[in-house]
Coordinates of C-alpha atoms in Angstrom, one line a residue:
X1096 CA -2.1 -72.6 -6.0
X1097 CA 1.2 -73.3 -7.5
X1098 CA 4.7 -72.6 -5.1
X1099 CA 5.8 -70.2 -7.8
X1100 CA 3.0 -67.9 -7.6
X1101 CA 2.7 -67.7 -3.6
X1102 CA 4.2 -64.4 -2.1
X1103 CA 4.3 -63.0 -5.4
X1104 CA 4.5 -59.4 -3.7
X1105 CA 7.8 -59.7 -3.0
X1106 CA 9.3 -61.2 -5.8
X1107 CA 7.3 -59.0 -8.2
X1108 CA 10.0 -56.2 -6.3
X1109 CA 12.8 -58.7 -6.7
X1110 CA 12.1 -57.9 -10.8
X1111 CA 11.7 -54.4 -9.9
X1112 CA 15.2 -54.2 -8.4
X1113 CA 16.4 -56.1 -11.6
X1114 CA 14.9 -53.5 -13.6
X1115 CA 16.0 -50.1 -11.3
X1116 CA 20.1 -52.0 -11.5
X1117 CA 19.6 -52.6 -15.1
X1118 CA 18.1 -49.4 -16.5
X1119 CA 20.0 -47.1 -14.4
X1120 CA 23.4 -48.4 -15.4
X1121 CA 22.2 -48.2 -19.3
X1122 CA 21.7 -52.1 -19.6
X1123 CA 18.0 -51.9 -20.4
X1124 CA 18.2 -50.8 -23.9
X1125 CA 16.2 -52.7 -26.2
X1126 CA 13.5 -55.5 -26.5
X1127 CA 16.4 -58.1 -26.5
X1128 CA 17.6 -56.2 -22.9
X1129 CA 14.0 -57.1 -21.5
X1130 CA 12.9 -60.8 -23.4
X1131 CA 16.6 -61.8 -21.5
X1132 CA 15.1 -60.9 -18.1
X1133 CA 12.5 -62.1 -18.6
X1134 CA 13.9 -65.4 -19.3
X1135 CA 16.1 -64.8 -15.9
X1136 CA 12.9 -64.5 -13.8
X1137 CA 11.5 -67.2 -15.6
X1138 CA 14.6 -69.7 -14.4
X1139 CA 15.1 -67.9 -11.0
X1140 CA 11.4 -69.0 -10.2
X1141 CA 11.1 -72.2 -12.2
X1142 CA 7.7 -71.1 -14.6
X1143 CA 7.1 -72.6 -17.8
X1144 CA 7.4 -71.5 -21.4
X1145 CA 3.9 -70.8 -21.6
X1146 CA 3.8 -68.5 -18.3
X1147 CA 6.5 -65.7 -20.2
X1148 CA 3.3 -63.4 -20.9
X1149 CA 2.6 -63.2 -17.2
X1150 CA 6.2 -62.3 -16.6
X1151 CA 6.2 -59.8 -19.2
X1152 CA 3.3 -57.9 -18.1
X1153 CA 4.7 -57.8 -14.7
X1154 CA 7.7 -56.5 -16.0
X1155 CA 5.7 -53.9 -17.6
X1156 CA 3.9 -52.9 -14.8
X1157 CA 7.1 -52.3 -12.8
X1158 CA 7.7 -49.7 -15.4
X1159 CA 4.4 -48.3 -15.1
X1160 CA 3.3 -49.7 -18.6
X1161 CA 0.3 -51.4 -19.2
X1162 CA 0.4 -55.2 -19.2
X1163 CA -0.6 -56.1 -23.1
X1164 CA -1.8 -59.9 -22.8
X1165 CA 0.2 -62.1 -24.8
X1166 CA 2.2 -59.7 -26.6
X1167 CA 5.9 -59.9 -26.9
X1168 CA 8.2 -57.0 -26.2
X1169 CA 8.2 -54.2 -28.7
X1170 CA 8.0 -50.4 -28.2
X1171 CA 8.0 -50.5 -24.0
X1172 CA 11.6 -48.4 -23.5
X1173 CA 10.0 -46.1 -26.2
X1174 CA 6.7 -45.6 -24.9
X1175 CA 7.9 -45.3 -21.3
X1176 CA 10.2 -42.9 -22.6
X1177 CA 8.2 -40.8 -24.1
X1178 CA 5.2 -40.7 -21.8
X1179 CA 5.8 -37.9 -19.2
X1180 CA 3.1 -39.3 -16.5
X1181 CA 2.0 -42.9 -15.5
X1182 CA -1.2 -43.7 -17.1
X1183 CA -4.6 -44.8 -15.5
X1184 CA -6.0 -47.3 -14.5
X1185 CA -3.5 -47.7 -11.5
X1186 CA -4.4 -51.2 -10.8
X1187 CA -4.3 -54.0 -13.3
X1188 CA -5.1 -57.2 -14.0
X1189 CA -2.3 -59.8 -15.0
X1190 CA -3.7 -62.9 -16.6
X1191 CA -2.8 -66.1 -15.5
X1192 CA -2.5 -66.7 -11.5
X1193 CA -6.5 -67.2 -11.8
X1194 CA -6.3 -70.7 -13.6
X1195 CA -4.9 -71.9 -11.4
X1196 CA -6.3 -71.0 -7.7
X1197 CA -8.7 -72.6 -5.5
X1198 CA -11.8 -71.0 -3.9
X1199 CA -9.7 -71.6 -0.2
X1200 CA -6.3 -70.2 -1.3
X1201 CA -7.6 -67.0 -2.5
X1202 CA -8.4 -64.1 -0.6
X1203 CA -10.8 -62.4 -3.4
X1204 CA -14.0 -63.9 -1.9
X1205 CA -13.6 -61.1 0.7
X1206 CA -11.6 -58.4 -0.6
X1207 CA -13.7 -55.2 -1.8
X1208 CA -16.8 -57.0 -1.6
X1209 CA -19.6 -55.1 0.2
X1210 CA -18.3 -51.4 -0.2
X1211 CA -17.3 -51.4 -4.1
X1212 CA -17.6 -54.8 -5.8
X1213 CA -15.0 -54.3 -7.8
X1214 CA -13.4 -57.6 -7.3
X1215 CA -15.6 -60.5 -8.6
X1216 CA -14.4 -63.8 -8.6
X1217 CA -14.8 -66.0 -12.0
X1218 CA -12.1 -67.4 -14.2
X1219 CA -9.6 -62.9 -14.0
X1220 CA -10.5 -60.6 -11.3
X1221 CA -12.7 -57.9 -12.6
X1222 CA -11.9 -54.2 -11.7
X1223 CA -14.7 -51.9 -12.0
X1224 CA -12.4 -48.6 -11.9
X1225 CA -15.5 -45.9 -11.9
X1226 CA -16.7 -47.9 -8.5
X1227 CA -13.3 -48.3 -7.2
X1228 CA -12.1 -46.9 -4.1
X1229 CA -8.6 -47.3 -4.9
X1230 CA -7.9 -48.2 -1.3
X1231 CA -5.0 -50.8 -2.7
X1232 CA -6.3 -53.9 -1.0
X1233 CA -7.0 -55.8 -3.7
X1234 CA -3.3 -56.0 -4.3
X1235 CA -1.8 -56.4 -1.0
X1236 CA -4.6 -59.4 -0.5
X1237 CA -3.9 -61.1 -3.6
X1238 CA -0.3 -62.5 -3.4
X1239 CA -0.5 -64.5 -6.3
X1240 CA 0.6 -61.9 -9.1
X1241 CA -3.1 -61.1 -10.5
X1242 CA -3.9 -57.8 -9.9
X1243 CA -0.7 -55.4 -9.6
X1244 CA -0.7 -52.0 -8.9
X1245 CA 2.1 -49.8 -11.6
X1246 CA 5.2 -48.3 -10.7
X1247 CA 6.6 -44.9 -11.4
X1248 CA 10.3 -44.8 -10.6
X1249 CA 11.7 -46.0 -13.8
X1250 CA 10.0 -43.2 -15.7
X1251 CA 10.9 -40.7 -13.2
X1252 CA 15.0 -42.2 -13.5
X1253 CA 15.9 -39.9 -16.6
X1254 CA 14.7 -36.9 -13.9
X1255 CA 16.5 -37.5 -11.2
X1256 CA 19.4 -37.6 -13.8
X1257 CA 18.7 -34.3 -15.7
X1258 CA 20.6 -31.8 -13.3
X1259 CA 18.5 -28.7 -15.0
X1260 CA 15.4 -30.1 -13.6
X1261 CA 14.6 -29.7 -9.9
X1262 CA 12.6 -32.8 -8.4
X1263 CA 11.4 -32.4 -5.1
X1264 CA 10.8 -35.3 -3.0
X1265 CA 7.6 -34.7 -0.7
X1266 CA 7.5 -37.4 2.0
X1267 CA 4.2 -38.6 4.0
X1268 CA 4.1 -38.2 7.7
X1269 CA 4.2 -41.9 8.1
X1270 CA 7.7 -42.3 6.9
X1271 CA 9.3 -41.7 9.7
X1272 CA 10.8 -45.4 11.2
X1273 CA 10.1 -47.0 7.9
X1274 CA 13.1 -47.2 6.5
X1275 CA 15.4 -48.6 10.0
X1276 CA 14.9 -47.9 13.5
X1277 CA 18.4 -46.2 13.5
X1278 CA 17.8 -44.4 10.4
X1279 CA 16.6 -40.7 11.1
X1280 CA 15.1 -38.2 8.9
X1281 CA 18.1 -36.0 7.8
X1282 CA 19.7 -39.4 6.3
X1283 CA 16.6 -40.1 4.9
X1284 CA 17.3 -36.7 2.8
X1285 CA 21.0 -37.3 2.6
X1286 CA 19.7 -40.9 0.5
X1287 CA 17.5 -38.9 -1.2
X1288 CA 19.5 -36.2 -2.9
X1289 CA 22.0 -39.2 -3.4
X1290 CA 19.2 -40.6 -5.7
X1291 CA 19.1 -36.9 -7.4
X1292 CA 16.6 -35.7 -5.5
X1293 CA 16.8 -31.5 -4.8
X1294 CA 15.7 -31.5 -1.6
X1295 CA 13.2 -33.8 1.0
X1296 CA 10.1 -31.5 1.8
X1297 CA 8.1 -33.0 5.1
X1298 CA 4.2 -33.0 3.8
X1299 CA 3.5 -32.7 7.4
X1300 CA 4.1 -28.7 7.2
X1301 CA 1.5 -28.5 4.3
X1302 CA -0.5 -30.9 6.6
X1303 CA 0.3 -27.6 9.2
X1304 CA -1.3 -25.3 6.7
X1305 CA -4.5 -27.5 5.9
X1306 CA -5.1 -27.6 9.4
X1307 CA -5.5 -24.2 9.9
X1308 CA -8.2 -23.9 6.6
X1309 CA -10.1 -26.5 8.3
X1310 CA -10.2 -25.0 11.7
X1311 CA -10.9 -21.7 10.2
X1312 CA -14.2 -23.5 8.0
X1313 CA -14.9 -25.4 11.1
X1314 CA -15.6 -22.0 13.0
X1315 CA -17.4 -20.8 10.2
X1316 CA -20.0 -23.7 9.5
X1317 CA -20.6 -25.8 12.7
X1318 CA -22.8 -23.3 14.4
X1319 CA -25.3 -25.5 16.5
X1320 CA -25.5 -28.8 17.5
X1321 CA -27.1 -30.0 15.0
X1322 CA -24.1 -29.2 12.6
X1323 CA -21.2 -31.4 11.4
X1324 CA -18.1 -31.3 9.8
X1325 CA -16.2 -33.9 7.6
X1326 CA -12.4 -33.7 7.0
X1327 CA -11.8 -34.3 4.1
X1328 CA -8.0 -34.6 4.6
X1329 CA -5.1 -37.5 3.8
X1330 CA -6.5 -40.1 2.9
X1331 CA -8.7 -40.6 -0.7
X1332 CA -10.3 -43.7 0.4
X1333 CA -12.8 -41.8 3.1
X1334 CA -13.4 -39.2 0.4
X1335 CA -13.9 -41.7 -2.8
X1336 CA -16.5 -43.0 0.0
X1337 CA -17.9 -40.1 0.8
X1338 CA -18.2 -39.0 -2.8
X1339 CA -19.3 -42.0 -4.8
X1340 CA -22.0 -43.6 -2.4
X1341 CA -23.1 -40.7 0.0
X1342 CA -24.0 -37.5 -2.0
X1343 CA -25.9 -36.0 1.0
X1344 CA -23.0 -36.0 3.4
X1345 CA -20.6 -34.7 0.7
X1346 CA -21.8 -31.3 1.5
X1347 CA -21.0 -31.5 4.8
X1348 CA -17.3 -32.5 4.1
X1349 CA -14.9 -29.7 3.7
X1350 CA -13.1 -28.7 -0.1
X1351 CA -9.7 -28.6 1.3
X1352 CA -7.2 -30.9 -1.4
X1353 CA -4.8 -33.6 1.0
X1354 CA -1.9 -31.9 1.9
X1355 CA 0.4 -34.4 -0.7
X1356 CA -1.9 -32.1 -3.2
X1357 CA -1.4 -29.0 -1.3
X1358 CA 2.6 -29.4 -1.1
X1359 CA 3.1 -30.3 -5.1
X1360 CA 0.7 -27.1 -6.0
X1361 CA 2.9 -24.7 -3.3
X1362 CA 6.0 -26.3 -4.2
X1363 CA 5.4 -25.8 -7.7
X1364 CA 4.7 -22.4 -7.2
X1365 CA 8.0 -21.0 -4.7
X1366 CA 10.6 -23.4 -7.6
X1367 CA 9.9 -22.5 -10.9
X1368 CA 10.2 -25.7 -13.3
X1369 CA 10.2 -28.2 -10.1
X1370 CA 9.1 -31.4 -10.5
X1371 CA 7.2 -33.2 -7.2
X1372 CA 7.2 -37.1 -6.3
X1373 CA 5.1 -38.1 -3.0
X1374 CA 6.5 -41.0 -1.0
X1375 CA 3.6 -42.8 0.7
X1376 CA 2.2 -45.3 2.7
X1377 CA -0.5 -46.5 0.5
X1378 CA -1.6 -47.4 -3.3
X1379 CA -4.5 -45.1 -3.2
X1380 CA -2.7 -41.7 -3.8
X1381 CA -1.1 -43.0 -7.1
X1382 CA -5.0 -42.9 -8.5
X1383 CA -4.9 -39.2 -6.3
X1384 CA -2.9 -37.4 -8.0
X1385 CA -4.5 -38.7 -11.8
X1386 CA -8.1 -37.5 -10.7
X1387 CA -8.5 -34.6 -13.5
X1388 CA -9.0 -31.7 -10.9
X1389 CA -6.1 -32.3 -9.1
X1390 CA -3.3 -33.8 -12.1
X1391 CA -0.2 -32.2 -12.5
X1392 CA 0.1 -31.1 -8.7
X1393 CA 2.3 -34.2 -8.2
X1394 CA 4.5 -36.0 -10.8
X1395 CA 5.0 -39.5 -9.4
X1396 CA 4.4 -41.1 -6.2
X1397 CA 6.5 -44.1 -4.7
X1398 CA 5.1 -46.0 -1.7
X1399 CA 8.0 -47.1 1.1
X1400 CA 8.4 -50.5 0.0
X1401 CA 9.0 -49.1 -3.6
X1402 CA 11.6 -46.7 -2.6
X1403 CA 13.1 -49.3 0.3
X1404 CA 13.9 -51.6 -2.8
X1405 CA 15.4 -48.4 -4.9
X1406 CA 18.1 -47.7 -2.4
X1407 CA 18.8 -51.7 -2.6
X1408 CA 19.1 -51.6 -6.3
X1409 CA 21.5 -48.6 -6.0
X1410 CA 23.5 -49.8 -2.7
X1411 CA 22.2 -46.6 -1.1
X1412 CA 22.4 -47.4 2.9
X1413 CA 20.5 -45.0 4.7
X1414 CA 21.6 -45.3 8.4
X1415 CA 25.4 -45.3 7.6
X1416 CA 24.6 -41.4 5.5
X1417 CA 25.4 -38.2 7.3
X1418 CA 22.3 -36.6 8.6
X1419 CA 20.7 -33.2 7.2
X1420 CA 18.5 -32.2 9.6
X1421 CA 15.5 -29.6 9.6
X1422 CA 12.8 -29.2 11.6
X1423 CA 9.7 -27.9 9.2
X1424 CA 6.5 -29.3 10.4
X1425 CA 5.0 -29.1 14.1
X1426 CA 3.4 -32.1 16.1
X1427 CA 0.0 -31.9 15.2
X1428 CA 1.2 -32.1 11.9
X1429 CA 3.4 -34.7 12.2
X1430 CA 0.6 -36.9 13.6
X1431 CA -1.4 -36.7 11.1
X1432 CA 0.0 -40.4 10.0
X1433 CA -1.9 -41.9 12.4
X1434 CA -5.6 -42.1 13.7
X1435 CA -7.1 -39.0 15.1
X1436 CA -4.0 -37.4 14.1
X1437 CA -6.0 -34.7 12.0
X1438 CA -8.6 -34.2 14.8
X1439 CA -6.3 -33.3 17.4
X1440 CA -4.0 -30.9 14.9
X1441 CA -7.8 -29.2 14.3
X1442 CA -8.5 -29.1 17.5
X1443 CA -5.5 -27.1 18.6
X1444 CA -5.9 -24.8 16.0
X1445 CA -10.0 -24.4 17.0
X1446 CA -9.0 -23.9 20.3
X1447 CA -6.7 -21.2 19.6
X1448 CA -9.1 -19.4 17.0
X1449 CA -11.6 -19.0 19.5
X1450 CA -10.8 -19.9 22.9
X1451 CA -14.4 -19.3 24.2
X1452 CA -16.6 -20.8 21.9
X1453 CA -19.5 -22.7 23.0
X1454 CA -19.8 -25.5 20.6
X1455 CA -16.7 -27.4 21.0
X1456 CA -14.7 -29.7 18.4
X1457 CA -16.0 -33.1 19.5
X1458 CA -14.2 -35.6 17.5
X1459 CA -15.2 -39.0 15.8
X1460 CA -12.3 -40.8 14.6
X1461 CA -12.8 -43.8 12.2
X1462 CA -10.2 -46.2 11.0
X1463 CA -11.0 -49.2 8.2
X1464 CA -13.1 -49.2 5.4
X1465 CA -15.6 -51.1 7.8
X1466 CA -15.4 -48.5 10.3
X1467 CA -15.6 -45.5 7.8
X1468 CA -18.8 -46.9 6.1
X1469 CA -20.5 -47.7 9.7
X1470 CA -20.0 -43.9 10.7
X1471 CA -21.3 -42.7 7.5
X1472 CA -24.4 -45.2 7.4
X1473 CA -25.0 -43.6 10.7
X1474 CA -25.2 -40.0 9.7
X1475 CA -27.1 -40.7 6.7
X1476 CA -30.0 -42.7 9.1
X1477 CA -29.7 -39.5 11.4
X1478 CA -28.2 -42.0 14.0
X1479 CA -26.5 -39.8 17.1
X1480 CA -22.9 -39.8 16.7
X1481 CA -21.9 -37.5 19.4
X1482 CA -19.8 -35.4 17.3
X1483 CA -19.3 -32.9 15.1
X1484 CA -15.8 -33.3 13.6
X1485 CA -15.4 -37.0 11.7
X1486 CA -12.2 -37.8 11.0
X1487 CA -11.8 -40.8 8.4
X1488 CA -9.2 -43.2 6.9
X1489 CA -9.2 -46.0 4.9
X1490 CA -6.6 -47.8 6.5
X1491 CA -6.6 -49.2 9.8
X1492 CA -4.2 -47.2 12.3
X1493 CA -4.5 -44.9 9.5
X1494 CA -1.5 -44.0 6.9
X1495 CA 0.6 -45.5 9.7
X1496 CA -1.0 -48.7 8.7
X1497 CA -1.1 -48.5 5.0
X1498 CA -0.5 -51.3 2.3
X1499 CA 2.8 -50.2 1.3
X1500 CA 4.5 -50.0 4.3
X1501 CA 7.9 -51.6 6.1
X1502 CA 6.5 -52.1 9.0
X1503 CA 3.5 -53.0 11.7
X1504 CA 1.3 -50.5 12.4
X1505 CA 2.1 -50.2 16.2
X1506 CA 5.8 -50.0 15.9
X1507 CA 4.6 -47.6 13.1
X1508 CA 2.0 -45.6 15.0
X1509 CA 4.8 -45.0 17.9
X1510 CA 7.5 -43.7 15.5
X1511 CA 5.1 -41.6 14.6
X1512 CA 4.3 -40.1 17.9
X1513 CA 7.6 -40.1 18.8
X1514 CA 9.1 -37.9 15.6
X1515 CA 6.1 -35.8 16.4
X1516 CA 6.8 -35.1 20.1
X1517 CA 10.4 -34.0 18.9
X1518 CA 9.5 -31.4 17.0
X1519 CA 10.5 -27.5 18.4
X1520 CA 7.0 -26.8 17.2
X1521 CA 3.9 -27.8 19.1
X1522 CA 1.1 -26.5 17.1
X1523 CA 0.7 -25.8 13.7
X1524 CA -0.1 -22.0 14.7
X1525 CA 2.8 -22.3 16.1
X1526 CA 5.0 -22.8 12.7
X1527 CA 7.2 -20.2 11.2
X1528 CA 8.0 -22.2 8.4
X1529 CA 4.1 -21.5 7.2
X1530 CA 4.6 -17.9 7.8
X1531 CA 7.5 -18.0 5.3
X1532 CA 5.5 -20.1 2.7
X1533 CA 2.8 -17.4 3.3
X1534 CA 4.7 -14.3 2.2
X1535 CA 5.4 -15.2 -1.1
X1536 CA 1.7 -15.0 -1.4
X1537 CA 1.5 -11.3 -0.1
X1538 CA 0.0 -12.9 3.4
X1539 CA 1.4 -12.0 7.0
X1540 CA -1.3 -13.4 9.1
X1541 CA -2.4 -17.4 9.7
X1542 CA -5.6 -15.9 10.3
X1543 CA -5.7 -14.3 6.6
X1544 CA -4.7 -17.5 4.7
X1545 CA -8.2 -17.9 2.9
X1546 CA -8.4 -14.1 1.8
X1547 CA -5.9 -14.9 -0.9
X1548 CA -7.2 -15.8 -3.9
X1549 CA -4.5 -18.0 -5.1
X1550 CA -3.6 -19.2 -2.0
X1551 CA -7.6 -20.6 -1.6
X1552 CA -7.9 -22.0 -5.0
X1553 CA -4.5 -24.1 -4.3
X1554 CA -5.6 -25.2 -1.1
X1555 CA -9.6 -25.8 -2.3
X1556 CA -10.7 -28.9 -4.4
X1557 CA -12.8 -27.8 -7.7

């Protein structure tokens, strides 16, 4: 494999910065504005003449456009203008790295091979998106610039902008420590409403509210020992798995949305006319929030090395910012960005439910798509698992150790902990924020959240 093409990863957000500098000063205004940075890339990373078609389409995708082959520039600032969401697929294919790997310098022979097959190596990768977990590995394995997953900032610019829209910026629990070890939450808000965000919202309280629907269904359906209970919680990889290739467990696994679902559909519903991004960890929750019984609960999602890039584009520096602190979610919550995060939260909330029941929450946490299949392969045998609450998630270390994060998953996994054992509020029962939430919903009882109607149906997959 050619120099040019190796850690392609980063310098495909080297032309993402270009573009976020470019289009947010106004410099991005026609096909000559984009064939001219394209040549810039071109010379910056010494590719020919005949590889300006893979620049192009990179480009593209960095605007959340579809790459279009060897086509030149034409209607792009139009059609990204005029397109309110990023369309699927969220992963594509750029042609051209292909030709010129080797069988050892390539990572494909192994990446989503036994659970999905949707990478095959021959002459392009080939992405089979109806068997496609959308766990992101594909991309973060292949450094060479062939399969890219789209970005939705520079649609989401003319937003942030508009001061008569409202855009909400819904962070993942695993954001905390990604973004400097110096740099707390609060100036993580500050940077954000310097971007024209209206306010940061920590997903971790919606997390909070899931928690207590899933200990309230785990009470209700795990009876005897036989019985078991999927979460189906965070993370879409574990439920893609569950869905697509194990139809008899589904049923076991609980309707509750993620709580990135749960906080665009509440949010939505308290501002009138807001507008939710999600800032993740991971790849997987751009497909999320495109599946067509959950679109249109979030706008756009960024993942952390998206958004670290943003604020160097814009000269935004985080840990020099005032702080605006608020405490919203409660540790169990909080934790949920890491491995057995969600167990424990449930189990609190169990616990508290019904302090004397005789079949306890006995968890089985899972991390890695190796590990999640395993577990599931088991229960469909009838193999003893010694448990009746599995916890899933595609990522090893969980969201903590996503594809799109800023750093290791240990460092990450003790930030985590650490925010979380700062918090004023221990449990989710525990958290007064909820019981605001719940009022505008006619509710004054945790115990009462799945009489509402409404409340259920935002909180319930279709």
């Amino acid at each position: 494999m050619e120099d040019k093409y190796r850690n392609f990863n980063e310098k495909r957000m080297v032309i993402f910065n270009e573009i976020v500098k470019k289009y947010w000063d106004g410099a991005l205004k026609s096909t000559v504005d984009l064939d001219e940075l394209a040549d810039e890339i071109k010379k910056k990373y010494e590719f020919k003449e005949t590889e300006i078609p893979f620049i192009k389409n990179h480009i593209r995708v960095a605007m959340g456009l579809d790459p279009k082959g060897n086509e030149l520039f034409s209607d792009e600032l139009d059609s990204m203008k005029s397109s309110i969401k990023v369309k699927p697929p969220v992963v594509v294919k750029i042609d051209g790295p292909c030709e010129h790997c080797t069988e050892n310098s390539c990572e494909c022979a192994g990446v989503g091979k036994y659970e999905t097959e949707i990478y095959k190596r021959s002459n392009e990768p080939l992405i089979v998106n109806n068997k496609c977990l959308s766990c992101g590995l594909c991309v973060s394995e292949c450094d060479f610039g062939a399969l890219a997953d789209k970005i939705e900032f520079i649609p989401l610019i003319e937003l942030l902008k508009d001061e008569g829209a409202p855009v909400y910026a819904a962070v993942a629990p695993a954001i905390v420590g990604q973004f400097g070890d110096e740099t707390s939450m609060g100036q993580l808000r500050t940077a954000l409403k310097l971007l024209g965000f209206m306010d940061m919202v920590e997903v971790a309280l919606f997390a909070d509210i899931l928690t207590i629907k899933e200990a309230l269904e785990f009470n209700q359906l795990v009876k005897n020992k036989e019985d078991f209970f999927l979460t189906s919680c965070c993370c879409p990889v574990w439920f893609n798995m569950v869905k697509k290739s194990y139809p008899e467990i589904y049923r076991h696994m609980s309707p509750s949305v993620s709580p990135m679902i749960a906080s665009g559909r509440i949010l939505k519903r308290l501002y009138e006319g807001a507008r939710v991004v999600f800032i993740a960890p991971c790849i997987a929750k751009k497909a999320e929030i495109k599946e067509p019984d959950l679109a249109g609960s979030i706008d756009y999602v960024l993942n952390f090395r998206e958004l670290q890039e943003i604020f160097k584009a814009l000269d935004i520096h985080p840990e020099s910012l005032q702080a605006d602190e608020k405490d919203q979610a409660s540790f169990g919550g909080r934790i949920y960005a890491r491995t057995g995060g969600v167990s424990f939260s449930v189990k609190t909330v169990v616990n508290r439910l019904e302090p004397a029941r005789v079949i306890k929450l006995k968890a089985k946490r899972v991390d890695g798509v190796n590990e999640c299949k395993k577990v599931l392969d088991d229960l469909r045998s009838g193999k003893e698992v010694n448990a009746n609450f599995i916890e899933g998630m595609g990522c090893k270390g969980g969201c903590a150790g996503g594809p799109r994060t800023n750093i290791d998953v240990e460092k990450a996994t003790k930030m985590v902990n650490d925010f979380g054992e700062d918090s004023f509020i221990l449990t989710p029962f525990d958290n007064l924020n909820i019981m605001k939430i719940l009022e505008h919903f006619g509710i004054h009882s945790l115990e009462k959240i799945m009489h509402n109607e409404e409340l259920r149906k935002m909180l319930t997959r279709e």
